[in-house]
Coordinates of C-alpha atoms and ligand atoms in Angstrom, one line a residue:
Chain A
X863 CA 221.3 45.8 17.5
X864 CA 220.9 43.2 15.4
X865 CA 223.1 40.5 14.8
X866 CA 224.3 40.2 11.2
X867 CA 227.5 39.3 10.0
X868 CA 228.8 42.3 9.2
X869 CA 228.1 43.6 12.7
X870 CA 230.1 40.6 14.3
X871 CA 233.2 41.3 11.8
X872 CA 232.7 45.0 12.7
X873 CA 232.8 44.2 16.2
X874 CA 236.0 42.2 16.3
X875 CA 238.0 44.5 14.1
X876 CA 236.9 47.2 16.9
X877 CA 238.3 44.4 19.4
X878 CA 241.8 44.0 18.0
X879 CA 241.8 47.8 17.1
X880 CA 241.4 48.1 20.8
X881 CA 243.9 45.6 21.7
X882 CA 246.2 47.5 19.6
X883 CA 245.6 50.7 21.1
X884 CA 245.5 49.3 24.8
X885 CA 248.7 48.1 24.2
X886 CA 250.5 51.1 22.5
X887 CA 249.2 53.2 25.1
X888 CA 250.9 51.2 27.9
X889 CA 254.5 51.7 26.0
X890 CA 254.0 55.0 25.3
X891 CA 252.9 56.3 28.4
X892 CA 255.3 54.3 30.6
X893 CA 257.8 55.6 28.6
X894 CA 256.5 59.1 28.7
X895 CA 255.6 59.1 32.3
X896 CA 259.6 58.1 33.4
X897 CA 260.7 61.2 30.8
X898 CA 258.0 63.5 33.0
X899 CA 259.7 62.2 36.0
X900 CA 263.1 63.4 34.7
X901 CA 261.7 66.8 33.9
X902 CA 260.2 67.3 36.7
X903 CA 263.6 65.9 39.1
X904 CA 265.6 67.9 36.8
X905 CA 267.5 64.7 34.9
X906 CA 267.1 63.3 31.7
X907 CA 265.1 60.1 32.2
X908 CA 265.4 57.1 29.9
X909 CA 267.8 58.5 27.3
X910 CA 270.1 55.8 25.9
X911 CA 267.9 53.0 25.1
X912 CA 266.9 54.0 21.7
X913 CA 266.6 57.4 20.9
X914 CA 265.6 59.2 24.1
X915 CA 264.8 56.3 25.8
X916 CA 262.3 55.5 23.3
X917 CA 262.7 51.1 23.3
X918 CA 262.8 51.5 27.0
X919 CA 258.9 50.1 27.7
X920 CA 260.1 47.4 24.8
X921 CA 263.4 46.5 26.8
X922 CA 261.1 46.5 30.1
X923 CA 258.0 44.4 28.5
X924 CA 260.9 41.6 27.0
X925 CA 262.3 41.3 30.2
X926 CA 259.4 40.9 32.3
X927 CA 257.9 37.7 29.8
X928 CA 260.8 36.4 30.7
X929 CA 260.8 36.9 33.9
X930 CA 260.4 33.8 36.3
X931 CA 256.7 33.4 38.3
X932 CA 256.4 33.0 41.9
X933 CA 253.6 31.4 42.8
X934 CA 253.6 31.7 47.0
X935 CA 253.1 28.6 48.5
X936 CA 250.3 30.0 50.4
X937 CA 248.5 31.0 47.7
X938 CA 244.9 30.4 46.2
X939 CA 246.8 29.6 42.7
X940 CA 243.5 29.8 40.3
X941 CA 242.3 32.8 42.0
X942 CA 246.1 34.3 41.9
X943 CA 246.3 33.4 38.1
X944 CA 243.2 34.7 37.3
X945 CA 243.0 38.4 38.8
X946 CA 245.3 40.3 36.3
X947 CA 243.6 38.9 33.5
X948 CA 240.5 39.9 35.1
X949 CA 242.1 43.3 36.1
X950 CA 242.3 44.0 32.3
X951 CA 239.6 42.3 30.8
X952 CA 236.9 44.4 31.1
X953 CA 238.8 46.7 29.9
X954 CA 238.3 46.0 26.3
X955 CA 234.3 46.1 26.8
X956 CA 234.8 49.6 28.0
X957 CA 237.0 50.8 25.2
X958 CA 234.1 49.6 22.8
X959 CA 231.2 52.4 23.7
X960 CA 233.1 55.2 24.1
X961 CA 232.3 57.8 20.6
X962 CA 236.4 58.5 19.6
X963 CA 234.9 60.3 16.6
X964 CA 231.5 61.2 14.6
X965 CA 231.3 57.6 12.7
X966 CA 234.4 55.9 14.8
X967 CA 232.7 53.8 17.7
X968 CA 233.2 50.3 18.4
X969 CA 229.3 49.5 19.8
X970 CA 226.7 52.2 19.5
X971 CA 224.3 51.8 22.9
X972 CA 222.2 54.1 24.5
X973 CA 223.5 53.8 27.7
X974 CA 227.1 54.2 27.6
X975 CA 227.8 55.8 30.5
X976 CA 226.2 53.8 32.5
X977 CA 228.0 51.0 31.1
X978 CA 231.1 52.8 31.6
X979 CA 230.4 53.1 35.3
X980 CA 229.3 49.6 35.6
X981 CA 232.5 48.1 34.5
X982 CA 235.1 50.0 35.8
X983 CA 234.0 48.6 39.2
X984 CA 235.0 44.7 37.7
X985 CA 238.6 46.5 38.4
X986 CA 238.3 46.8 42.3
X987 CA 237.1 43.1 42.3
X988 CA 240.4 42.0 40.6
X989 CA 242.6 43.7 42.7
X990 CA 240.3 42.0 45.7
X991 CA 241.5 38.9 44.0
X992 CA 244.7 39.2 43.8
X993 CA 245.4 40.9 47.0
X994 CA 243.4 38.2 48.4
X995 CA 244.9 35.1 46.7
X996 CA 248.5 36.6 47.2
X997 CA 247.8 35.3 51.4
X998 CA 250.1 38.3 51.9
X999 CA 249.1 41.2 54.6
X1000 CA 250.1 43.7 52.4
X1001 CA 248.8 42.6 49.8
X1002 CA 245.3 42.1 51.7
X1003 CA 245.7 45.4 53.2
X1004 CA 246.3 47.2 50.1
X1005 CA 243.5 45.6 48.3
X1006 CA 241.2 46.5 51.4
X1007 CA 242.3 50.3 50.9
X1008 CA 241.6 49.8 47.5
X1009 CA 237.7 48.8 48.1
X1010 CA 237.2 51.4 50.4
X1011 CA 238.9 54.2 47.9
X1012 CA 237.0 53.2 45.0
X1013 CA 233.7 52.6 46.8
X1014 CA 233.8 56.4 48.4
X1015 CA 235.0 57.8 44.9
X1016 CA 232.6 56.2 42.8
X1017 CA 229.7 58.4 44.5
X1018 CA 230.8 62.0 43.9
X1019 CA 232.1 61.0 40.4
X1020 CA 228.4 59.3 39.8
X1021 CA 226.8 62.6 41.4
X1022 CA 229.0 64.6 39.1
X1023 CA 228.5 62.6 35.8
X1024 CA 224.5 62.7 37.3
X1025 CA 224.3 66.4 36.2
X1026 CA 225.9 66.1 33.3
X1027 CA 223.2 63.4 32.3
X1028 CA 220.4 66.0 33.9
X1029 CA 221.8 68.4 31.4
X1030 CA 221.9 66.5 27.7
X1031 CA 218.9 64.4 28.8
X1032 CA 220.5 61.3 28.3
X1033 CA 223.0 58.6 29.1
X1034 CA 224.4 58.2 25.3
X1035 CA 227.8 59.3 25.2
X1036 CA 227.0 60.0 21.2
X1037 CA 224.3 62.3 22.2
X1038 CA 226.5 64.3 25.3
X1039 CA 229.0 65.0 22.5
X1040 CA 226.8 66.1 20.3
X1041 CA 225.2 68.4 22.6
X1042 CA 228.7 69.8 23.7
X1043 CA 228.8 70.8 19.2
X1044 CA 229.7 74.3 18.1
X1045 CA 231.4 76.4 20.3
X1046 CA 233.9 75.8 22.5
X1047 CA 231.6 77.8 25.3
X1048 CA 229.6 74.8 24.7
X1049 CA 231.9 72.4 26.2
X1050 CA 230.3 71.0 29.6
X1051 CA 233.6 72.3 31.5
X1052 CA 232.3 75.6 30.7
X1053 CA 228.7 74.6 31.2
X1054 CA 229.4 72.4 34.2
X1055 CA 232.8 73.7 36.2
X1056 CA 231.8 71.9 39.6
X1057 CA 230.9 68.5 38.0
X1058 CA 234.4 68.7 36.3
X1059 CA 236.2 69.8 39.4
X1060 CA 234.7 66.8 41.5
X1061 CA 235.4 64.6 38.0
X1062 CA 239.0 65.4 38.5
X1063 CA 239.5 64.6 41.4
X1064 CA 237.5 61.7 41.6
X1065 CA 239.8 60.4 38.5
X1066 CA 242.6 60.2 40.8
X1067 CA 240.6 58.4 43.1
X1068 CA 239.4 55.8 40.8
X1069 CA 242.7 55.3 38.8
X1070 CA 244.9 54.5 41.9
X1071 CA 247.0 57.4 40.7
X1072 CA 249.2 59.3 43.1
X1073 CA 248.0 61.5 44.9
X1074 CA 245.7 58.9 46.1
X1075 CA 247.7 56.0 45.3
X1076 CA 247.0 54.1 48.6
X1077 CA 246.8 50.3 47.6
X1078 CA 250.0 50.5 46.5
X1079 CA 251.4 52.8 49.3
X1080 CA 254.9 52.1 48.3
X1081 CA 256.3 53.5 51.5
X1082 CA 254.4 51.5 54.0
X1083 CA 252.7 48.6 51.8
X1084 CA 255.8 47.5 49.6
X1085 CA 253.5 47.7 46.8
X1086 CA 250.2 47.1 48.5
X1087 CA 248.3 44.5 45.9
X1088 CA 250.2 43.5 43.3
X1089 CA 253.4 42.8 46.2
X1090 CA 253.5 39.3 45.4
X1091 CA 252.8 39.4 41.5
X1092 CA 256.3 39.0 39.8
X1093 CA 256.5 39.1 35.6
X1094 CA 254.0 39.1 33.7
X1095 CA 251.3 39.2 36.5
X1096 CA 252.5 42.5 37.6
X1097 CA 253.2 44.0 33.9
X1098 CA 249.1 43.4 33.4
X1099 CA 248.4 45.1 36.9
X1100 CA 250.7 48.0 35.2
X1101 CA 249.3 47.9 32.1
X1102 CA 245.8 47.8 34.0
X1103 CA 246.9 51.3 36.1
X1104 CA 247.6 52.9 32.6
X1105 CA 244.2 51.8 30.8
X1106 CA 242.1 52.7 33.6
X1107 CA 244.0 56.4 33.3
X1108 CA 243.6 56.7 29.1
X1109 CA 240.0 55.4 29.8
X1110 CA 239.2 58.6 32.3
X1111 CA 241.3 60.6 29.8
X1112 CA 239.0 59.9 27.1
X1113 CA 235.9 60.2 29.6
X1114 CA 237.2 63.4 30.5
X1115 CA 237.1 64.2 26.6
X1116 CA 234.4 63.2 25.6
X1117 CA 232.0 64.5 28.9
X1118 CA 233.5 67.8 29.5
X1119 CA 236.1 68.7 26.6
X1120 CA 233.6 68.1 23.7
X1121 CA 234.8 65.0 22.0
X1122 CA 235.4 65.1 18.7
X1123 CA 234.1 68.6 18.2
X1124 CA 237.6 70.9 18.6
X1125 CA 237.9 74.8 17.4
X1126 CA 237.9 73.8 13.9
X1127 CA 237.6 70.4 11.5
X1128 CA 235.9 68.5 14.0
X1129 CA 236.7 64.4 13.7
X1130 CA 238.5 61.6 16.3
X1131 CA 241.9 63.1 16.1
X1132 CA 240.6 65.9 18.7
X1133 CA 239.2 63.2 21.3
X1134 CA 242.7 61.5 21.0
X1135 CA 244.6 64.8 21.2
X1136 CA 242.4 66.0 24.8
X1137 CA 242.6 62.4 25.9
X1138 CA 246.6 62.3 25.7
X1139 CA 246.9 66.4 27.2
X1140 CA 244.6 64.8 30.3
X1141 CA 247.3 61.7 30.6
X1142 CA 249.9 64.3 30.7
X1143 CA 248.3 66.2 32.9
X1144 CA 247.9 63.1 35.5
X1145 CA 251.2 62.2 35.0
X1146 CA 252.2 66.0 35.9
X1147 CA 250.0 66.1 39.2
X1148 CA 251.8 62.5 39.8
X1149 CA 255.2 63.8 40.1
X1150 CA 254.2 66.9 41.7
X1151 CA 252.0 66.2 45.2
X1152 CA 253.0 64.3 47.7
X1153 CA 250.7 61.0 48.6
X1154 CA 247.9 62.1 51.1
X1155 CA 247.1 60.2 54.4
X1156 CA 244.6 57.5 54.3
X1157 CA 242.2 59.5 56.7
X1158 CA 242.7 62.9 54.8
X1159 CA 241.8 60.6 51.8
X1160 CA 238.1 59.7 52.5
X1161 CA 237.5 63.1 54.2
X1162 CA 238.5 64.7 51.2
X1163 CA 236.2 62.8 49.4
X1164 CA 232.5 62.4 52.5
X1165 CA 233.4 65.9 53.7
X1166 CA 233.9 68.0 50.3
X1167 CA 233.2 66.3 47.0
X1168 CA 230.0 64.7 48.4
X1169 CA 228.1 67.4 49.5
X1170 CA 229.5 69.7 46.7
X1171 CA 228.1 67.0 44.2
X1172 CA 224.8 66.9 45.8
X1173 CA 225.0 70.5 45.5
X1174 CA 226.2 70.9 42.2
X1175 CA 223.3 68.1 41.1
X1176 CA 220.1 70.2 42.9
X1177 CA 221.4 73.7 41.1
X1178 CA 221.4 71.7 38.3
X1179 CA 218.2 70.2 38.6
X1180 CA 217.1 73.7 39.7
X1181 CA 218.2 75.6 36.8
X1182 CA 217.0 72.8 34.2
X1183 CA 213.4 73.6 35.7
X1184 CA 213.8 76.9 35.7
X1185 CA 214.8 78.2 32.3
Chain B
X1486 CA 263.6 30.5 60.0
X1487 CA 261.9 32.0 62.3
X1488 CA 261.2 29.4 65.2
X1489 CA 257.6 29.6 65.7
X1490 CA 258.4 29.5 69.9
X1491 CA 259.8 32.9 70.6
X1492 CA 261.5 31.8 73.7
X1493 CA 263.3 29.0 72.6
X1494 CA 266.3 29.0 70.1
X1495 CA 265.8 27.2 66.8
X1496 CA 268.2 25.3 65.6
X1497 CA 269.2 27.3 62.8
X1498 CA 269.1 30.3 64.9
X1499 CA 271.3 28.8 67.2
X1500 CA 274.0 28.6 64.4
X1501 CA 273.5 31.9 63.3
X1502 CA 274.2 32.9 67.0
X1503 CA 277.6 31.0 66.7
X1504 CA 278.1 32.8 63.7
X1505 CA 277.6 30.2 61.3
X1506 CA 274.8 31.4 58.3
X1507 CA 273.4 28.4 55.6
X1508 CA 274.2 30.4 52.1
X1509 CA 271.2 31.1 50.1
X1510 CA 269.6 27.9 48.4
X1511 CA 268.8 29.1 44.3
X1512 CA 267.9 26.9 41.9
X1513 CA 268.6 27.7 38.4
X1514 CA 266.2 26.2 35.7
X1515 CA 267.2 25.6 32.5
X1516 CA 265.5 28.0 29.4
X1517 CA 262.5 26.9 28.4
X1518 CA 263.5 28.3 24.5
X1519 CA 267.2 27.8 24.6
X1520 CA 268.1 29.5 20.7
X1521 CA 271.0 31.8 20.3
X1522 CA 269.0 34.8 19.1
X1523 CA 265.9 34.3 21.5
X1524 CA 268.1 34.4 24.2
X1525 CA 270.3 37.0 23.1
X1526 CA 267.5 39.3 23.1
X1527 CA 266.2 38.3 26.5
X1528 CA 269.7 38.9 27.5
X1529 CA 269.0 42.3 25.9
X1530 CA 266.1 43.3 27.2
X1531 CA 267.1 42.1 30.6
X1532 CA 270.3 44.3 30.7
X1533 CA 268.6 47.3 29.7
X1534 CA 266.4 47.2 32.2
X1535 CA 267.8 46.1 35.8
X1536 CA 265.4 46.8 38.3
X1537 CA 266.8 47.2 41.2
X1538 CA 265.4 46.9 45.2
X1539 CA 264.2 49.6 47.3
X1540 CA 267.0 48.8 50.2
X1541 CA 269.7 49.9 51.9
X1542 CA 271.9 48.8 54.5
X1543 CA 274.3 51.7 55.9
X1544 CA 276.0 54.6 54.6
X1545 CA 276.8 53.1 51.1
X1546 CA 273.1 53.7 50.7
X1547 CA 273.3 57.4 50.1
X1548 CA 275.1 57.3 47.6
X1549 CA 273.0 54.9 45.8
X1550 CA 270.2 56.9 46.0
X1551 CA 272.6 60.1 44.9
X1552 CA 273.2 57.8 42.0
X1553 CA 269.6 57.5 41.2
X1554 CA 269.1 61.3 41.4
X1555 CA 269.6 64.4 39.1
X1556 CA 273.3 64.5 38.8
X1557 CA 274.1 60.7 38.0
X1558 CA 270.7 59.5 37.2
X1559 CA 270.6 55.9 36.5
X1560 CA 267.2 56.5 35.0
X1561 CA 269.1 57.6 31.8
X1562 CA 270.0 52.9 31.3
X1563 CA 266.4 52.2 32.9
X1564 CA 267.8 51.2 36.3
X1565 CA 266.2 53.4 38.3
X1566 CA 262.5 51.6 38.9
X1567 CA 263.6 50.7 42.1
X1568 CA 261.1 48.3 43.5
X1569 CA 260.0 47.6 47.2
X1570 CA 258.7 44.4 46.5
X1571 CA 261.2 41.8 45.9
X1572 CA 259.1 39.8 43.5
X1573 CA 259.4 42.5 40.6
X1574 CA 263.5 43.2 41.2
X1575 CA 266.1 42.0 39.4
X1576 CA 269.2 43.3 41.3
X1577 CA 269.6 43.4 44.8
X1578 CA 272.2 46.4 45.4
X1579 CA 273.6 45.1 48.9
X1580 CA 274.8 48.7 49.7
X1581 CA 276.2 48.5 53.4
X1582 CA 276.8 46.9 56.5
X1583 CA 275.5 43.1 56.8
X1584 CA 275.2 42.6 60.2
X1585 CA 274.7 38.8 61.6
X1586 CA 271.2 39.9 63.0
X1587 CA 270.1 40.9 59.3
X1588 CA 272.0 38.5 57.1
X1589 CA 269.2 36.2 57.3
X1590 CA 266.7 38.4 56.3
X1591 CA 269.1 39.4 53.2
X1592 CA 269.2 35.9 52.0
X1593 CA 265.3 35.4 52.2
X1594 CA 265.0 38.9 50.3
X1595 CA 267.4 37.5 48.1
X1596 CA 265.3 33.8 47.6
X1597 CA 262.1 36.0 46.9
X1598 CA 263.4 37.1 44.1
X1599 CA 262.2 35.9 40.7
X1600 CA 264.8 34.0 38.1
X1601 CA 267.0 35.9 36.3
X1602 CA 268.5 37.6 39.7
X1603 CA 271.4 39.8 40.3
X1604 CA 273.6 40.7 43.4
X1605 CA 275.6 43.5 43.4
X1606 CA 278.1 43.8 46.6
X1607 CA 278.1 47.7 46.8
X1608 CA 281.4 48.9 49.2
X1609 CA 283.6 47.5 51.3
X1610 CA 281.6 46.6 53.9
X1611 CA 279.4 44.2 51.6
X1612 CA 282.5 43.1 50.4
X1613 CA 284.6 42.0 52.9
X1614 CA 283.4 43.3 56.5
X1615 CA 285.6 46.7 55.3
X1616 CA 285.8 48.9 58.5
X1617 CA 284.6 46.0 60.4
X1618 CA 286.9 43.6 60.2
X1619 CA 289.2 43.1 62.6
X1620 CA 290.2 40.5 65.2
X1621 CA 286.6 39.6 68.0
X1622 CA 284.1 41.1 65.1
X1623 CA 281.1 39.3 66.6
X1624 CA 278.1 41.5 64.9
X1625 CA 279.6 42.4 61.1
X1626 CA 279.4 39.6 58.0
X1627 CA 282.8 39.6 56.5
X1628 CA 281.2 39.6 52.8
X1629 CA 277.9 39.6 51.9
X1630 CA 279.6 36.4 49.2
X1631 CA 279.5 34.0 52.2
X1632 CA 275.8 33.8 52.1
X1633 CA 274.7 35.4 48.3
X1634 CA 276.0 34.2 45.0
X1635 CA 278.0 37.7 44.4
X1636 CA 278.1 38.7 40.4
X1637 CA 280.1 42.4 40.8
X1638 CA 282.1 43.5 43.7
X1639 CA 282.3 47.3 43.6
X1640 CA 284.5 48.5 46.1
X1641 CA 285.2 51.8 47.6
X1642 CA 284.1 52.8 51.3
X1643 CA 281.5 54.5 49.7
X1644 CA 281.8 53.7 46.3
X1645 CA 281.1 56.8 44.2
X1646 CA 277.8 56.9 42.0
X1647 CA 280.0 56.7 39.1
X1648 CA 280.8 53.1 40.1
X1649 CA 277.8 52.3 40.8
X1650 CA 276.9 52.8 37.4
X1651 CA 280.0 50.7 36.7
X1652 CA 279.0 48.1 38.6
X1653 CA 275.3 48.3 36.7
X1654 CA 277.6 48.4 33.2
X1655 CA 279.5 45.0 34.5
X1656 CA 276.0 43.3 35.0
X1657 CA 275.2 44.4 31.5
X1658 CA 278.9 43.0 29.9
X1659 CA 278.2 40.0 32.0
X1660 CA 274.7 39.6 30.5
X1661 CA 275.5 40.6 26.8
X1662 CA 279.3 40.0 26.6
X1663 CA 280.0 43.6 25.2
X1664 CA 279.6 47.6 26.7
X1665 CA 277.1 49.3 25.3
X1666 CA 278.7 53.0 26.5
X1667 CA 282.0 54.8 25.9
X1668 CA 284.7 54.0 28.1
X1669 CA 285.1 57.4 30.2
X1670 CA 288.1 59.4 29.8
X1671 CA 290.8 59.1 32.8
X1672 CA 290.0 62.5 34.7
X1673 CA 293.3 64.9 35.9
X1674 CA 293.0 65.6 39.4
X1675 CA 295.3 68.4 40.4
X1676 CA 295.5 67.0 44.0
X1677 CA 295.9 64.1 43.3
X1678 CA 297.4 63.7 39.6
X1679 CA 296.1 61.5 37.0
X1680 CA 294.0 58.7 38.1
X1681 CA 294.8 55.2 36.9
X1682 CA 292.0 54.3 35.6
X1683 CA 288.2 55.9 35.3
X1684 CA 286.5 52.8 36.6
X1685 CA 288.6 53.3 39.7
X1686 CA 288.1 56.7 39.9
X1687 CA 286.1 56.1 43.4
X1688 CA 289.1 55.0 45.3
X1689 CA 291.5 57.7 44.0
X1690 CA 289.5 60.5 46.2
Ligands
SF4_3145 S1 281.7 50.5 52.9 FE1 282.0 52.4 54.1 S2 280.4 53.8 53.3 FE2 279.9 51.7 52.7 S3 278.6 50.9 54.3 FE3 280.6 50.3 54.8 S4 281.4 51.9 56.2 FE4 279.6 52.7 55.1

């Protein structure tokens, strides 16, 4: 890529583009997820502030800036300061590879998923840092849980994305849509049910999402990392949670439900519309299973998804030689 | 508070035995923006979403959980993110019994909460002792207000969920000055005639 002027005001506009997006996504989801909760519990949810509840996120966001910060006496401050910022940060770097439509992406490189995978583990580190920094045992408990969950996930969801790469030959998330183009037979869930079965789970996994939301372990960990963040610390570890779950989303639609390529008139408003059914669909699994044990959790994922990646991977690799 | 030699007494602790308890030390800061309209939409934003804690004391409890579930729902004004960490609450809901053993620990819950902080004395036990008061208590705290700065009492032994949400609408009138939802209609009660007033609706059954 070279480095011209027009690329650097590209970039940036893709930046605050993001920003913007990152940012919506976090009040509308919040806002939807509490609704889901009241359908599923049978009550309304947010319903007076604005119309159905809609200003509640806003009402939420104001008062949390203003909302007094505890730093613990105990605590490592610059680390403690620091690890929400990082929690989102890498965020943004993320959001710029991934191919929303045909001419719509913030960076074009050619190895987008690997970048992808490379940066989501930057999360894990933060909430290390702030689980650290808070000199709370909860908080260092939950963050421990939270190295150990992401470490075991990240293998069966790299086995699973491994075939998929096996498959389209390459690493560009560009080229994996394009591959996925014509049919909707041709979508890699069709093509590739395992790897999306072990992709689904692992999303929960990797997210922190209920089922497999042990670092934050409500019942036992009072809120496991974030237990000492008050304000505006703990809004960013929120709004972290809910961008790490639209950026699986929109993994999950552009690897497996074909991007931008829909049933008919193909362009970016098909990845957005599978990335928000996936987010609906988390937040449905969310309010529906209980949390697992933390024992049941890894042997979920050494017992089952790992051998069943390795095993989805070598019939892949089989059948690419083959035919 | 807690003396860092088990076997000896503290000398705090040996007050508490005597029944004496130190009230909760909060400092309140000034605004850092103090404008009329910036802080009346703080104010706003504050009232219409009151988070409060994940704790409950005694039987008063239940029925602020039934208050947060499908028939009352105290999702429907954003109070029902109830939070187990006291760093991201905003109201603590003393629903119960305060016992002399746990009053302490109330009033350290109660300093771990961030700034704008509200107390809400749920019952007559967090009241005034309620049931428990009566000449040689030695265990009960007559009134969680000896030791918290209380901002609405709602009484009842339990309280129904409708005042509950009374007592959530108070902390809103106290915040913004006015109430944001229709005053409820005085219900009929065949067995007991008309009540006197909705908001005391709780007592009349
Ligand atoms: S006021 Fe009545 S219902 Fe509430 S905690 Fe006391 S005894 Fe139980």
């Amino acid at each position: 890529m070279d480095i011209s002027l027009l690329n650097v005001i590209k970039l940036l506009l893709a930046l605050l583009a993001i920003i913007v997006l990152l940012v919506l996504n976090s009040v509308v989801m919040v806002w939807l997820e509490r609704k889901a909760a009241g359908f599923v519990q049978r009550r309304p949810g947010p319903y007076v502030v604005g119309p159905h509840g809609l200003l509640q996120t806003v009402a939420d966001s104001v008062k949390l800036l203003a909302k007094q910060i505890v730093l613990p006496g105990s605590s490592d401050r610059l680390l403690f300061l620091s690890a929400p910022v990082l929690a989102m940060f890498p965020m943004f770097l993320i959001f710029l590879v991934i191919p929303y439509g045909p001419w719509l992406t913030g960076l074009e490189v050619n190895l987008g998923l690997l970048l992808i995978l490379a940066f989501t583990g930057l999360e894990t580190l933060a909430v290390i840092a702030g689980g650290w920094a808070s000199n709370n045992k909860y908080s260092l408990i939950g963050a421990a849980r939270c190295v150990s969950q992401s470490v075991a996930y990240e293998i069966p969801l790299i086995l699973a994305l491994l075939a998929l790469a096996f498959m389209c030959g390459s690493l560009d998330l560009t080229v994996i849509t394009e591959a996925q183009s014509g049919w909707v037979w041709r979508w890699n869930i069709f093509r590739q049910p395992l790897a999306f079965f072990i992709f689904v789970i692992t999303c929960f996994g990797e997210t922190n999402r209920a089922p497999f939301d042990l670092p934050e372990g409500e019942s036992e960990l009072t809120g496991g990392y974030h237990t000492e963040y008050s304000g505006m610390g703990f809004a960013l570890f929120f709004m972290a949670e809910y961008t790490s779950m639209m950026l699986v989303s929109f993994l999950a639609a552009v690897l497996f439900f074909g991007g931008s390529n829909g049933p008919f008139i193909n362009g970016f408003w098909w990845t957005f519309l599978k990335m928000g059914l996936f987010m609906t669909f988390m937040i449905w699994v969310r309010w529906t299973f209980p949390r697992v044990r933390f024992d049941q959790l890894l042997n979920i994922n050494w017992k089952w998804l790992l051998p069943l990646g390795l095993l989805n991977l070598w019939v892949t690799a089989v059948v690419l030689k083959l035919f | 508070m807690a003396s860092p030699d088990p076997g000896k007494l503290s000398e705090p602790r040996a007050r508490q035995a005597g029944g004496l308890i130190e009230p909760a030390r909060a400092a309140v800061h000034p605004p850092l923006v103090n404008l009329r309209p910036v802080n009346y939409v703080f104010d706003l934003g504050r009232a219409m979403s009151i988070w409060p804690m994940t704790f409950g004391l005694a039987c008063c409890a239940i029925e602020m959980m039934s208050a947060s579930m499908a028939r009352w729902d105290l999702a429907r004004f954003g109070a029902e993110v109830f939070r187990p960490s006291a760093r991201q609450a905003d109201l603590m809901l003393v629903a119960g019994t305060v016992v002399k053993k746990f009053a302490p620990l109330v009033r350290r819950l109660y300093e771990q909460m961030p700034a704008p902080k509200f107390v809400l004395a749920m019952g007559n036990c967090a009241i005034s002792g309620g049931p428990f008061k009566f000449e040689g208590n030695y265990s009960v705290l007559e009134g969680v207000d000896q030791i918290l700065p209380v901002d609405v009492y709602v009484p009842g032994c339990p309280p129904r969920p409708e005042a509950l949400l009374e007592g959530i609408f108070a902390i809103q009138k106290k915040l913004t000055g006015h109430r944001f939802w229709p005053q409820p209609a005085p219900v009929e009660d065949p067995a007991f005639g008309a009540a006197p007033a909705a908001v005391q609706e709780g007592e009349s059954r």
